[in-house]
Coordinates of C-alpha atoms in Angstrom, one line a residue:
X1 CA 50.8 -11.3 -80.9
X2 CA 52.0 -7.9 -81.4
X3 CA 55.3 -7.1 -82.2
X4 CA 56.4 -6.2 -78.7
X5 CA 55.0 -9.3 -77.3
X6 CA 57.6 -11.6 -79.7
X7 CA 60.0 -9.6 -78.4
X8 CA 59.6 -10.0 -74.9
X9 CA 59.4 -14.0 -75.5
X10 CA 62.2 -14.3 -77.7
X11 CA 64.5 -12.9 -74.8
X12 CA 62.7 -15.3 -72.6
X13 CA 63.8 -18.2 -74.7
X14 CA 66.6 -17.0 -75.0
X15 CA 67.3 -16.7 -71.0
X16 CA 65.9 -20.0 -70.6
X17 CA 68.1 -21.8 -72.7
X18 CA 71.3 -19.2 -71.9
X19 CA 70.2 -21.0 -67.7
X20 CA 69.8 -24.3 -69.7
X21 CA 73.1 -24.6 -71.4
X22 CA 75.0 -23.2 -67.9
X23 CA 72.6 -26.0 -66.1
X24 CA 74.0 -28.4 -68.8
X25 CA 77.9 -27.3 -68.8
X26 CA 77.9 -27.4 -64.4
X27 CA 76.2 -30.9 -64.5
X28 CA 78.2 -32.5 -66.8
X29 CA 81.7 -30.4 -65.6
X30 CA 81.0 -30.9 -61.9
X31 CA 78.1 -32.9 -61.1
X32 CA 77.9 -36.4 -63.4
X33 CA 81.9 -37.6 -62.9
X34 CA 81.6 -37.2 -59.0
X35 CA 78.3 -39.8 -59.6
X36 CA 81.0 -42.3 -61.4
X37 CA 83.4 -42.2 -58.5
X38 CA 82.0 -41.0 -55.5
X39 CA 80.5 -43.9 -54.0
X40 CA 78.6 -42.0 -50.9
X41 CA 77.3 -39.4 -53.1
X42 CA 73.6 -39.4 -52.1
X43 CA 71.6 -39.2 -55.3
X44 CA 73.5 -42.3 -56.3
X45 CA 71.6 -43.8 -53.4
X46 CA 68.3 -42.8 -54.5
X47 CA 68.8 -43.7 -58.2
X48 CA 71.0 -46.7 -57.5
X49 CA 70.7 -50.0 -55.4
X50 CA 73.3 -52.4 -55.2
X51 CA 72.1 -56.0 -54.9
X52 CA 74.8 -58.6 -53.5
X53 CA 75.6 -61.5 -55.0
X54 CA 74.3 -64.8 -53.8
X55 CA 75.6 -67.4 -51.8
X56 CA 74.1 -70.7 -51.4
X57 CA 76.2 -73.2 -50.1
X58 CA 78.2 -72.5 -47.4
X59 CA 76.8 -73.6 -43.8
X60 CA 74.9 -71.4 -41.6
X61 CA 76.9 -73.0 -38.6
X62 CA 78.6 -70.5 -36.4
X63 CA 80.1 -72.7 -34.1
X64 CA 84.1 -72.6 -33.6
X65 CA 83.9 -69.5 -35.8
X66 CA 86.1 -67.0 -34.6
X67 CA 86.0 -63.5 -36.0
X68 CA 88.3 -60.6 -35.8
X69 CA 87.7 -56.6 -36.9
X70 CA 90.6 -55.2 -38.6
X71 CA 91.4 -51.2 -38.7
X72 CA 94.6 -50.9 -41.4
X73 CA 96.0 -47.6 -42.1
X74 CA 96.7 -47.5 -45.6
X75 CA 99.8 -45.6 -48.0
X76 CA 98.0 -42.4 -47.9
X77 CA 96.5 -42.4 -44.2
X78 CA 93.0 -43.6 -44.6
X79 CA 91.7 -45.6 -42.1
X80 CA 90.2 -49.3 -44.0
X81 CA 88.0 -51.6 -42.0
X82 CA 88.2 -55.7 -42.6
X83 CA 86.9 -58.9 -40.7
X84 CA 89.2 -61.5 -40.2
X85 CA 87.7 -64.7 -40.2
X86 CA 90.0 -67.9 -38.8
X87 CA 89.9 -71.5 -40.1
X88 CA 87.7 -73.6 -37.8
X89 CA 90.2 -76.6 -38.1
X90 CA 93.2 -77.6 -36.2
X91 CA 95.2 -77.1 -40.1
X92 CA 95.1 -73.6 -41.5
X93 CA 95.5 -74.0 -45.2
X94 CA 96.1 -70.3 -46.3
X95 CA 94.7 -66.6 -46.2
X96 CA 92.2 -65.1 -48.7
X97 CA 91.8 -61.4 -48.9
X98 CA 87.4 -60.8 -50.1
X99 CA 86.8 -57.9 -52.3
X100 CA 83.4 -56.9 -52.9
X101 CA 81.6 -55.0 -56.1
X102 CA 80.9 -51.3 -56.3
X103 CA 78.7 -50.2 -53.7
X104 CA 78.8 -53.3 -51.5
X105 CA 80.6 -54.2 -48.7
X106 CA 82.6 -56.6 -46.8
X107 CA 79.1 -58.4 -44.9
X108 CA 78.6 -59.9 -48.7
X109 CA 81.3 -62.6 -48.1
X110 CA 79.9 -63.3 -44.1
X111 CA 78.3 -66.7 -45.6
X112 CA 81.7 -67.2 -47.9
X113 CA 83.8 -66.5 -45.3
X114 CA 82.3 -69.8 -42.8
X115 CA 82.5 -71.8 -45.5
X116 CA 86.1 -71.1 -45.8
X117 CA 86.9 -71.3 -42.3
X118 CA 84.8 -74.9 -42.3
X119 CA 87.5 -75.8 -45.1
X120 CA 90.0 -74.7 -43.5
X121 CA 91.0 -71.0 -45.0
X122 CA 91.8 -68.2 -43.4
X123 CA 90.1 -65.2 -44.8
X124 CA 90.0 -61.3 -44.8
X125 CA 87.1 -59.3 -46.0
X126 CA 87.7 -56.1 -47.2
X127 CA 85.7 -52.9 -47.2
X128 CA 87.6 -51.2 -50.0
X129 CA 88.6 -47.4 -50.1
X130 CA 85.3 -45.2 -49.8
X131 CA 82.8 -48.4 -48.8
X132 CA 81.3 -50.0 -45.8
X133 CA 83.0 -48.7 -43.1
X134 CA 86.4 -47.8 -44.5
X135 CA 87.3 -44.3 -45.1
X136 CA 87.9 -42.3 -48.1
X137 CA 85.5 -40.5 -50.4
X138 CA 86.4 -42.1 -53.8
X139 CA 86.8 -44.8 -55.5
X140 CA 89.9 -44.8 -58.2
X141 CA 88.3 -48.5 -59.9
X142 CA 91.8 -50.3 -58.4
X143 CA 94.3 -47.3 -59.0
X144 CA 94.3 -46.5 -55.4
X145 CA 93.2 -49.4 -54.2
X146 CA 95.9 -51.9 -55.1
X147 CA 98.4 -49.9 -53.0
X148 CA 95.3 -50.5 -50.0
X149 CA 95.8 -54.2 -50.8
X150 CA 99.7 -54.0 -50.3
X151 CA 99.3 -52.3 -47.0
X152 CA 96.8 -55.2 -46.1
X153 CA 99.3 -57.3 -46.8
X154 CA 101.9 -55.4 -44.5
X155 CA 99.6 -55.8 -41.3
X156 CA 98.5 -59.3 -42.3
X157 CA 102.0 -60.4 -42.3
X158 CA 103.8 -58.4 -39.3
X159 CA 100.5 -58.1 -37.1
X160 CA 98.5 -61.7 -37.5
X161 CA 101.5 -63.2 -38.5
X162 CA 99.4 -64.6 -41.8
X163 CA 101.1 -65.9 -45.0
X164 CA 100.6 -67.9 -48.5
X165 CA 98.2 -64.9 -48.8
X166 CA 95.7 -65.5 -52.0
X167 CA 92.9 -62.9 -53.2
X168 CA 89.0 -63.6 -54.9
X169 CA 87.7 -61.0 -56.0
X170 CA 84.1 -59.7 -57.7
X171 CA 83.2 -57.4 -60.4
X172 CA 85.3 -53.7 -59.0
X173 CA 86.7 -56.7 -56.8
X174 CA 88.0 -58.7 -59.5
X175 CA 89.7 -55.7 -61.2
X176 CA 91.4 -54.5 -58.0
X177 CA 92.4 -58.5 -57.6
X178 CA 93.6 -58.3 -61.1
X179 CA 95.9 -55.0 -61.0
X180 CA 96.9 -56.0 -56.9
X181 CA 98.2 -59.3 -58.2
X182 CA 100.0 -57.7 -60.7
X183 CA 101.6 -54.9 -58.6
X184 CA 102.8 -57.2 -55.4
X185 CA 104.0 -61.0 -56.2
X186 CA 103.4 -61.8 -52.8
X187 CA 100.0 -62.4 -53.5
X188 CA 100.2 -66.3 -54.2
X189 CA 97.2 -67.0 -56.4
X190 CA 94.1 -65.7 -57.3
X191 CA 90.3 -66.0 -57.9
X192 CA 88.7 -63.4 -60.4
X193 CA 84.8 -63.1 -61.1
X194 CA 82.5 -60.7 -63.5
X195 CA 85.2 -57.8 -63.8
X196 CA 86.2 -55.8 -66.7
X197 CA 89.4 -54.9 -68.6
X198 CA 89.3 -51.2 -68.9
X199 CA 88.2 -48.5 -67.0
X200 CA 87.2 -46.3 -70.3
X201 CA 85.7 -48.8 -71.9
X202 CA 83.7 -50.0 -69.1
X203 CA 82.5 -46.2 -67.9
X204 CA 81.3 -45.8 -72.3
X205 CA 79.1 -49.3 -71.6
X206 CA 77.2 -48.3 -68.2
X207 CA 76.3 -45.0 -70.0
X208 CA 75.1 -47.1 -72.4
X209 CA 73.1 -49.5 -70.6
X210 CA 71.6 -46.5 -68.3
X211 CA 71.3 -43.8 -70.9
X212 CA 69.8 -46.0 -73.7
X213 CA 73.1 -44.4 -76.2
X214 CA 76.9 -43.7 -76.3
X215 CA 79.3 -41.3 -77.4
X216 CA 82.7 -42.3 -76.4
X217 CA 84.3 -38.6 -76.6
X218 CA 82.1 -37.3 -74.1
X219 CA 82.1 -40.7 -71.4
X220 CA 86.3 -40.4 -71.8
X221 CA 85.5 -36.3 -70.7
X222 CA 83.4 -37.5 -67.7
X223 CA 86.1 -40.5 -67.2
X224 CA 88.9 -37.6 -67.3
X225 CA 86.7 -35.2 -64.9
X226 CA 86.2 -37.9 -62.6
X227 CA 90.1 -38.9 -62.6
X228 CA 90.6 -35.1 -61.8
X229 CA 88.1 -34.6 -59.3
X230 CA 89.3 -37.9 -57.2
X231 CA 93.4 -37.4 -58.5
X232 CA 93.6 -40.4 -59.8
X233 CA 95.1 -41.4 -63.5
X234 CA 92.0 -43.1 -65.5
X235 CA 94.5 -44.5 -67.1
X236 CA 95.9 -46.7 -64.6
X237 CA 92.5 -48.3 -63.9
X238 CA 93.5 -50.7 -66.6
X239 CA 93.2 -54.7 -65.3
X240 CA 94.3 -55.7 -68.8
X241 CA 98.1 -54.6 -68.5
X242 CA 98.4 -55.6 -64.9
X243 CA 97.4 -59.1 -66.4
X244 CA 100.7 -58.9 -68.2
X245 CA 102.5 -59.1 -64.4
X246 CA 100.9 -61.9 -63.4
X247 CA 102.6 -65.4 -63.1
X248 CA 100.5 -66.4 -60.2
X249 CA 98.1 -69.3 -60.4
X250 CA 94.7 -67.9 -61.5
X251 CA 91.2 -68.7 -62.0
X252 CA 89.3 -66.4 -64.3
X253 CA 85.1 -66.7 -63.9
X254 CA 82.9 -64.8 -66.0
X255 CA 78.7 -65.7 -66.6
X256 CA 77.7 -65.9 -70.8
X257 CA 74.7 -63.8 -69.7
X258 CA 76.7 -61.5 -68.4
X259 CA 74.6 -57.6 -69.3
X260 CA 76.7 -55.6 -66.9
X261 CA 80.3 -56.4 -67.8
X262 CA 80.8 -58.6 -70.7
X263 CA 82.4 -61.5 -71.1
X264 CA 84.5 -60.9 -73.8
X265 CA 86.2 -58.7 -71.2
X266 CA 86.9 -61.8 -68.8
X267 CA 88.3 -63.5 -71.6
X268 CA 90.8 -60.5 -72.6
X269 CA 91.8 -60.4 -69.1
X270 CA 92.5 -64.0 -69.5
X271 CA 94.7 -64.1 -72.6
X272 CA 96.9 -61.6 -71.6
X273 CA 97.5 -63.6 -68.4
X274 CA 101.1 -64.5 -68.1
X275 CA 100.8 -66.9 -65.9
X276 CA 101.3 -70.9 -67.0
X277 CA 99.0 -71.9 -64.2
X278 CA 95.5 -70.4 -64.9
X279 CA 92.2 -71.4 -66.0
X280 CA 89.2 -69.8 -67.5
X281 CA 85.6 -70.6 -66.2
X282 CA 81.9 -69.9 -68.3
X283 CA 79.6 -70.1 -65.5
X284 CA 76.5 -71.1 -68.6
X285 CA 73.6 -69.0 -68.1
X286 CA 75.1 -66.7 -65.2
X287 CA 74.3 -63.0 -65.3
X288 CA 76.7 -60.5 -63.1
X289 CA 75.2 -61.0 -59.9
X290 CA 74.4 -64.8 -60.0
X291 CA 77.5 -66.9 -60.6
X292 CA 77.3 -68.2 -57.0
X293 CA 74.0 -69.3 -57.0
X294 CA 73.8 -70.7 -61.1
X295 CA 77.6 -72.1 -60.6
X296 CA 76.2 -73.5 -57.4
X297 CA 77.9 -76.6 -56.1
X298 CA 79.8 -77.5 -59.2
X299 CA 81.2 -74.4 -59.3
X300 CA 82.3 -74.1 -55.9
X301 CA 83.6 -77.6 -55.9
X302 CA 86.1 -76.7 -58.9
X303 CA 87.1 -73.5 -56.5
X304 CA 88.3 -75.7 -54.2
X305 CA 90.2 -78.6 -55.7
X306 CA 92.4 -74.7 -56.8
X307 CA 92.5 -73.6 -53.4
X308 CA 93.5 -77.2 -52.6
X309 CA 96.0 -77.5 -54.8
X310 CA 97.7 -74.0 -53.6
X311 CA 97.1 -75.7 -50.8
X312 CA 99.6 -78.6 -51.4
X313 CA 102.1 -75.9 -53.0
X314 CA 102.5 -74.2 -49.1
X315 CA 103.3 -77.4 -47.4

């Protein structure tokens, strides 16, 4: 190769990687937060598939089941969508707002829903901010979406004239149930599965567990970017010190086998709990999508003697 030649192909490798670097900077500036937080982006949907969590013991009965849509404006305008699903017995024991995971959506709970309305419960299924059939184009991981719970709330109370109001959520559920109950005492007790403690923390471990490595400066830069590109404060999205507000009663769930969200996080979540009237559940063997199915009937037994004995405390 001639001198002229080497040339010519050094300032080809140098173009390439000038295109490569400016590839590089707009992915990760622009591209990769909008992937953490905008949950109808559609190359999420090709790379990504949500699979609901099971549910195995409720009955398939739909007789005397009586269902309601909901369409609640929320604090900022949006428009959310919910099911309302009434207790088939003469005695209505309470109301339970259903938050699903990330990228799910309120027909996860239909099965949970029955059998809450065969024991009695009143319950609203929620498509959070940005999912199912709500509107909204992000998700702001329970910043957001604790005021949506409050405005839930509102409408349950003045429009269905609903009270002793409780919440269960899972995973992105569980962390909006965790910051809702401590932003609005009105909710009277809660149910909490598979969720984390920090926003941060939890954005460093999927970049982990999908990229194979870590580097927590540059998953806090995407965190930030994402906060920015959605206006909402990263660090708000903190379940750990809205578990400081809480004095509600409280059941915390979390699976040992847990590769998604760890446990240990369920258990911070726990201790910082103020609440004198809450209890901490190991679902043995239960990954993040399972504790339904592993927990199975001893687990949903110990759910309600809870709900039962919030139960007592509205009478």
């Amino acid at each position: 190769m001639n001198k002229t030649s080497k040339i010519r192909s050094l300032k080809i490798l140098k173009r390439l990687f000038l295109l490569f670097s400016v590839l590089s900077l707009f992915l990760i500036h622009f591209f990769i937060p909008r992937l953490i937080t905008e949950i109808r982006n559609p190359i999420v949907g090709l790379i990504k598939r949500n699979k609901n969590i099971d549910f195995d013991v409720a009955s398939k009965s739909k007789k005397n089941i009586q269902r309601k849509e909901l369409s609640i404006s929320s604090f900022d305008g949006i428009k959310l969508s919910a099911r309302l699903t009434l207790s088939s017995i003469d005695s209505t024991y309470g109301t339970i707002i259903l938050l699903h995971g990330i990228r799910s959506n309120k027909d996860t709970f239909f099965d949970l829903s029955t059998y809450l309305a065969e024991k009695g419960y009143n319950s609203v299924a929620l498509d959070s901010r940005a999912h199912g059939k709500s509107e909204g184009q992000f998700c702001t991981f329970g910043v957001n979406e604790k005021k949506d719970i409050k405005k839930v709330i509102d409408y349950l109370s003045t429009e269905e004239n609903l009270d002793h109001i409780g919440i269960w959520g899972q995973s992105l559920g569980g962390a909006i149930g965790l910051q809702a109950m401590g932003f609005d005492q009105r909710i009277k007790f809660g149910i909490i599965e598979s969720t984390f403690s920090d926003f941060r923390t939890i954005v460093n471990d999927y970049f982990k567990l999908h990229a194979g490595f870590n580097f927590t400066p540059f998953s806090n830069y995407l965190v930030n970017r994402a906060g920015s590109i959605a206006e909402f404060d990263p660090n708000d999205a903190n379940p750990l010190k809205y578990c400081e507000n809480i004095t509600q009663p409280i059941l915390v769930v979390h699976g040992n086998k847990d590769d998604r969200i760890k446990i240990e996080y369920g258990k911070n979540n726990f201790s910082n709990i103020k609440s004198d009237d809450k209890e901490f559940i190991e679902i043995d063997s239960a990954n993040h999508v399972n504790v339904w199915k592993v927990g199975g009937d001893t687990y949903f037994n110990k759910v309600l003697q809870f709900l039962n004995e919030q139960k007592l405390k509205a009478l």
